[in-house]
Amino acid sequence: MIDNFKQLKEKIARLKEELTAVIVAHNYQRPEVQDIADFVGDSLELSRRCTEVDAETIVFCGVHFMAETAAILNPDRTVLLSAGNAGCPLADMITVDELREWKQRYPKAAVVCYVNSSAEIKAESDICCTSANGVEVVNSVANDDILFIPDQNLGHYISTQTKKNVILYPGFCIVHNRIRAEQVKQAKELHPEAQLLVHPECRPEVVAQADAVCSTSQMIHHAKASPHQSFIIGTEEGILHRLRQENPDKSFYLVSNSQTCVNMKRTTLEKVTQTMQLRQNIVTVPEDIQIKAKQAVDRMLAISVKD
Ligand code: 13P
Ligand code: SF4
């Protein structure tokens, strides 16, 4: 396996030169995939990073909406998605027809759209947000009413942190929604000294028990800066790689043993090699949608957040 990884890493390095490519990876990717990336981060950092690229090709190791956001921000570059079938079930929970119907129902509301959504949905929205900046984005909007799509748990968390009236659309992440309050209670009993860090895609009753509610990269920054030595983690298990790498003297435990996003795990070193070799899984966005979706993403990127 290690020899195989070594060979694949060498191949990927050669292909990177051939394609003048940059490789970016989400914090949930397999450890060996994170290790070959030029940049690893959360959705917001990856979007920002994709506005600074000077390579001809962006190889995105993550799921489809992330690569699509890179394509929205870089219409003149080639964006390759590491694993062609890596989707996000949450992003698929709202269609353009459904959004248009909801907009008619709440005509006074501004539409704030979680980046875990398709380009078509972004194009129909006023502004995007990620889990790192949702509260700041919602507070930046002039309207009192906010139609928040598609993640109800993130929307609920934001509603507890703002005076705005947040209308929730009933989407959810199957991975985070699976984490139950009872499992959190058991993990806390097992590790009473540990702080609980959760992603805001978790259920409200899980979020209510947390010491900190963070995006994936904010979790890494929090654990580093904290005087605490151990942490219970309420997000996808891929985050453990960076948490442990960047905090070798601290301990990290998952709430449960079912915190894996199969879509994030579709990317392997073999898939990255094949995608680059065959220049396949090119992600494109039709120009009319790209222009409108970019406005919603650009409005989000103009808002600064503390990490
Ligand atoms: P981040 O915004 O923390 O990167 O999370 C993305 C995601 O897909 C969470 O499930
Ligand atoms: Fe989508 Fe959830 Fe996987 Fe994140 S963890 S990519 S929200 S399914």
Coordinates of C-alpha atoms and ligand atoms in Angstrom, one line a residue:
M1 CA 0.0 0.0 0.0
I2 CA 2.7 2.5 1.0
D3 CA 4.8 1.6 -2.1
N4 CA 1.7 2.0 -4.2
F5 CA 1.0 5.4 -2.6
K6 CA 4.6 6.4 -3.3
Q7 CA 4.3 5.5 -7.0
L8 CA 0.9 7.3 -7.3
K9 CA 2.2 10.4 -5.6
E10 CA 5.1 10.5 -8.1
K11 CA 2.7 10.1 -11.0
I12 CA 0.5 12.8 -9.7
A13 CA 3.4 15.2 -9.3
R14 CA 4.4 14.6 -12.9
L15 CA 0.8 15.1 -14.1
K16 CA 0.6 18.3 -12.1
E17 CA 3.5 19.8 -14.1
E18 CA 2.1 18.5 -17.4
L19 CA -1.3 20.1 -16.7
T20 CA 0.1 23.2 -14.8
A21 CA -2.4 22.2 -12.2
V22 CA -3.1 23.1 -8.6
I23 CA -4.7 20.4 -6.4
V24 CA -7.1 21.5 -3.7
A25 CA -8.7 19.2 -1.1
H26 CA -11.5 19.5 1.5
N27 CA -10.8 18.7 5.1
Y28 CA -12.9 15.5 4.8
Q29 CA -10.8 13.9 2.2
R30 CA -8.8 10.7 2.8
P31 CA -5.4 11.4 4.6
E32 CA -3.3 10.4 1.6
V33 CA -5.4 12.7 -0.7
Q34 CA -5.0 15.6 1.7
D35 CA -1.3 14.9 1.8
I36 CA -0.9 15.4 -2.0
A37 CA -2.9 18.6 -2.1
D38 CA -1.4 22.1 -2.5
F39 CA -4.1 23.4 -0.2
V40 CA -6.5 21.8 2.2
G41 CA -9.4 23.7 3.8
D42 CA -13.0 24.2 4.5
S43 CA -15.6 25.3 1.9
L44 CA -15.0 29.0 2.5
E45 CA -11.2 28.8 2.4
L46 CA -11.3 26.6 -0.8
S47 CA -13.6 29.2 -2.5
R48 CA -11.3 32.0 -1.5
R49 CA -8.3 30.0 -2.6
C50 CA -9.9 29.4 -6.0
T51 CA -10.0 33.1 -6.6
E52 CA -6.2 33.3 -6.3
V53 CA -5.3 30.5 -8.7
D54 CA -2.9 31.1 -11.5
A55 CA -2.7 27.5 -12.7
E56 CA -4.5 26.5 -15.9
T57 CA -6.2 23.5 -14.2
I58 CA -7.8 23.1 -10.8
V59 CA -8.0 19.5 -9.6
F60 CA -10.7 19.6 -6.9
C61 CA -10.7 16.7 -4.4
G62 CA -14.1 17.0 -2.7
V63 CA -17.7 16.8 -3.9
H64 CA -19.4 18.2 -7.0
F65 CA -20.8 21.5 -5.6
M66 CA -17.3 22.5 -4.4
A67 CA -15.7 21.9 -7.8
E68 CA -18.7 23.7 -9.4
T69 CA -18.1 26.7 -7.1
A70 CA -14.5 26.7 -8.3
A71 CA -15.8 26.7 -11.9
I72 CA -18.2 29.5 -11.2
L73 CA -15.2 31.6 -9.9
N74 CA -12.9 30.5 -12.7
P75 CA -14.9 30.4 -15.9
D76 CA -11.6 30.5 -18.0
R77 CA -9.8 27.6 -16.2
T78 CA -10.4 23.9 -16.4
V79 CA -11.8 22.4 -13.2
L80 CA -11.5 18.6 -12.8
L81 CA -13.5 16.8 -10.0
S82 CA -11.3 14.1 -8.6
A83 CA -14.2 11.5 -8.5
G84 CA -16.9 12.1 -11.1
N85 CA -19.7 10.6 -9.0
A86 CA -18.9 12.5 -5.7
G87 CA -22.1 14.4 -5.1
C88 CA -23.7 15.9 -1.9
P89 CA -27.1 14.6 -1.0
L90 CA -27.9 17.8 0.9
A91 CA -27.2 19.9 -2.3
D92 CA -29.7 17.6 -4.2
M93 CA -32.5 18.3 -1.7
I94 CA -33.7 21.4 -3.4
T95 CA -34.7 21.9 -7.1
V96 CA -35.0 25.3 -8.9
D97 CA -38.8 24.7 -9.2
E98 CA -39.1 24.2 -5.4
L99 CA -37.0 27.3 -4.7
R100 CA -39.1 29.4 -7.1
E101 CA -42.3 28.1 -5.2
W102 CA -40.7 29.1 -1.8
K103 CA -39.7 32.5 -3.1
Q104 CA -43.3 33.1 -4.2
R105 CA -44.5 32.1 -0.7
Y106 CA -42.1 34.5 1.0
P107 CA -41.8 37.4 -1.4
K108 CA -40.2 39.8 1.2
A109 CA -37.4 37.3 2.1
A110 CA -33.9 37.5 0.9
V111 CA -32.6 34.1 -0.2
V112 CA -29.4 33.0 1.6
C113 CA -28.1 29.8 0.0
Y114 CA -25.6 27.5 1.7
V115 CA -22.8 26.7 -0.8
N116 CA -23.8 23.1 -0.5
S117 CA -26.1 23.6 -3.5
S118 CA -26.1 23.5 -7.3
A119 CA -25.0 26.4 -9.5
E120 CA -28.6 26.8 -10.7
I121 CA -29.8 27.3 -7.1
K122 CA -27.0 29.8 -6.4
A123 CA -28.0 31.7 -9.5
E124 CA -31.6 32.0 -8.1
S125 CA -30.3 33.2 -4.7
D126 CA -29.3 36.6 -3.3
I127 CA -26.2 35.6 -1.5
C128 CA -24.3 32.4 -0.5
C129 CA -22.8 31.4 2.8
T130 CA -20.8 28.6 4.2
S131 CA -20.8 27.1 7.7
A132 CA -17.9 29.5 8.6
N133 CA -19.8 32.7 7.8
G134 CA -23.5 32.0 7.9
V135 CA -24.3 34.4 10.8
E136 CA -22.2 37.3 9.3
V137 CA -23.9 36.7 5.8
V138 CA -27.4 36.7 7.3
N139 CA -26.7 39.9 9.3
S140 CA -25.2 41.6 6.2
V141 CA -28.6 41.4 4.3
A142 CA -30.9 44.4 4.5
N143 CA -34.2 42.3 4.7
D144 CA -35.6 41.3 8.0
D145 CA -36.9 38.0 6.6
I146 CA -34.4 35.4 5.3
L147 CA -35.3 32.3 3.4
F148 CA -32.4 30.0 4.3
I149 CA -31.8 27.0 1.9
P150 CA -31.3 24.1 1.9
D151 CA -29.9 23.0 5.3
Q152 CA -32.4 23.4 8.1
N153 CA -29.9 22.6 10.9
L154 CA -27.4 25.3 9.8
G155 CA -30.4 27.7 9.3
H156 CA -31.6 26.9 12.8
Y157 CA -28.2 27.5 14.3
I158 CA -28.0 30.9 12.5
S159 CA -31.5 31.8 13.7
T160 CA -30.2 31.5 17.3
Q161 CA -27.4 33.9 16.6
T162 CA -29.3 36.7 14.8
K163 CA -32.3 39.0 15.2
K164 CA -33.5 38.2 11.7
N165 CA -36.5 36.1 11.0
V166 CA -35.0 32.9 9.4
I167 CA -37.4 30.8 7.4
L168 CA -36.1 27.2 7.2
Y169 CA -36.2 24.9 4.2
P170 CA -36.3 21.2 5.3
G171 CA -33.0 19.9 3.8
F172 CA -30.3 18.2 5.9
C173 CA -27.0 16.4 5.7
I174 CA -27.4 12.7 6.2
V175 CA -24.0 12.4 7.9
H176 CA -24.5 15.2 10.4
N177 CA -28.2 14.6 11.0
R178 CA -27.3 11.0 12.0
I179 CA -25.5 12.2 15.1
R180 CA -27.9 12.0 18.0
A181 CA -28.1 13.8 21.4
E182 CA -28.0 10.5 23.2
Q183 CA -24.7 9.5 21.5
V184 CA -23.3 12.9 22.5
K185 CA -24.4 12.3 26.1
Q186 CA -22.6 8.9 26.0
A187 CA -19.4 10.3 24.5
K188 CA -19.4 13.0 27.2
E189 CA -19.7 10.3 29.9
L190 CA -16.8 8.4 28.4
H191 CA -14.6 11.6 28.1
P192 CA -15.8 14.0 30.8
E193 CA -12.7 16.2 30.4
A194 CA -13.2 16.7 26.7
Q195 CA -14.7 19.8 25.0
L196 CA -17.4 19.1 22.4
L197 CA -16.9 20.7 19.0
V198 CA -19.7 20.3 16.5
H199 CA -20.5 21.4 12.9
P200 CA -23.6 23.5 12.6
E201 CA -25.1 20.9 10.2
C202 CA -25.8 18.8 13.3
R203 CA -29.3 18.7 14.9
P204 CA -30.3 21.6 17.2
E205 CA -30.3 19.3 20.3
V206 CA -26.7 18.2 19.4
V207 CA -25.6 21.8 18.8
A208 CA -27.2 22.8 22.1
Q209 CA -24.7 20.6 24.0
A210 CA -21.6 21.9 22.2
D211 CA -18.7 24.0 23.7
A212 CA -18.1 25.4 20.2
V213 CA -20.0 25.4 16.9
C214 CA -17.5 25.5 14.0
S215 CA -16.8 25.0 10.3
T216 CA -14.3 22.3 9.7
S217 CA -11.3 24.7 9.6
Q218 CA -12.6 26.7 12.5
M219 CA -12.5 23.4 14.5
I220 CA -8.8 23.0 13.7
H221 CA -8.1 26.6 14.8
H222 CA -10.2 26.2 17.9
A223 CA -8.4 23.0 19.0
K224 CA -5.0 24.6 18.5
A225 CA -5.8 27.8 20.4
S226 CA -7.6 26.0 23.2
P227 CA -6.0 25.2 26.6
H228 CA -8.0 21.9 26.6
Q229 CA -6.2 18.7 25.9
S230 CA -9.1 16.6 24.5
F231 CA -12.1 17.1 22.2
I232 CA -15.2 15.2 21.1
I233 CA -15.8 15.9 17.4
G234 CA -19.2 16.2 15.8
T235 CA -18.4 16.2 12.1
E236 CA -17.2 14.0 9.3
E237 CA -14.3 11.7 10.4
G238 CA -11.8 13.0 7.7
I239 CA -11.2 16.1 9.9
L240 CA -9.3 13.9 12.4
H241 CA -6.3 13.8 10.0
R242 CA -5.5 17.5 10.3
L243 CA -6.7 17.8 13.9
R244 CA -4.1 15.1 14.9
Q245 CA -1.4 16.2 12.6
E246 CA -1.6 19.8 13.8
N247 CA -2.1 18.9 17.5
P248 CA 0.0 15.9 18.1
D249 CA -0.2 16.3 21.9
K250 CA -4.0 16.5 22.0
S251 CA -6.7 13.8 21.9
F252 CA -9.7 13.6 19.6
Y253 CA -12.7 11.3 19.7
L254 CA -15.7 11.0 17.4
V255 CA -19.2 11.2 18.9
S256 CA -20.1 7.9 17.1
N257 CA -18.6 5.4 14.6
S258 CA -20.9 6.4 11.8
Q259 CA -19.6 9.9 10.8
T260 CA -18.3 9.0 7.3
C261 CA -19.4 10.8 4.1
V262 CA -19.2 8.2 1.4
N263 CA -19.1 10.8 -1.3
M264 CA -16.1 12.5 0.2
K265 CA -14.4 9.1 0.4
R266 CA -14.9 8.4 -3.3
T267 CA -11.7 10.2 -4.1
T268 CA -8.6 8.0 -3.9
L269 CA -5.1 8.5 -5.1
E270 CA -6.0 6.2 -8.0
K271 CA -9.0 8.3 -8.9
V272 CA -6.9 11.5 -8.8
T273 CA -4.3 10.0 -11.1
Q274 CA -6.9 8.7 -13.6
T275 CA -8.8 12.0 -13.6
M276 CA -5.6 13.9 -14.4
Q277 CA -4.3 11.4 -16.9
L278 CA -7.5 11.3 -18.9
R279 CA -8.4 15.0 -18.2
Q280 CA -11.9 13.7 -17.2
N281 CA -14.7 14.8 -14.9
I282 CA -14.5 18.4 -16.3
V283 CA -17.0 20.6 -14.4
T284 CA -18.6 23.3 -16.4
V285 CA -21.4 25.8 -15.7
P286 CA -23.5 27.4 -18.6
E287 CA -22.5 31.1 -18.9
D288 CA -25.9 32.6 -18.0
I289 CA -26.0 30.5 -14.8
Q290 CA -22.3 31.1 -14.0
I291 CA -22.7 34.9 -14.2
K292 CA -25.7 35.0 -11.8
A293 CA -24.2 32.3 -9.4
K294 CA -20.9 34.2 -9.3
Q295 CA -22.8 37.3 -8.0
A296 CA -24.1 35.3 -5.1
V297 CA -20.7 33.8 -4.3
D298 CA -18.9 37.2 -4.8
R299 CA -21.3 38.9 -2.3
M300 CA -20.4 36.2 0.2
L301 CA -16.6 36.6 -0.4
A302 CA -16.8 40.3 0.1
I303 CA -17.9 39.7 3.8
S304 CA -15.0 39.2 6.2
V305 CA -15.2 36.7 9.1
K306 CA -12.9 35.9 12.0
D307 CA -11.6 32.4 11.9
Ligands
13P1 P1 -17.2 23.2 5.8 O1 -17.9 24.4 5.4 O2 -16.9 23.2 7.3 O3 -16.1 22.9 5.0 O4 -18.2 22.0 5.7 C1 -18.6 21.5 4.4 C2 -19.5 20.4 4.5 O5 -19.8 19.7 3.5 C3 -20.0 20.0 5.7 O6 -20.6 18.7 5.6
SF4_2 FE1 -22.7 16.8 1.8 FE2 -22.9 16.1 4.3 FE3 -21.1 15.0 2.8 FE4 -20.9 17.5 3.6 S1 -20.8 15.7 4.9 S2 -20.5 16.7 1.5 S3 -23.0 18.2 3.6 S4 -23.3 14.8 2.5

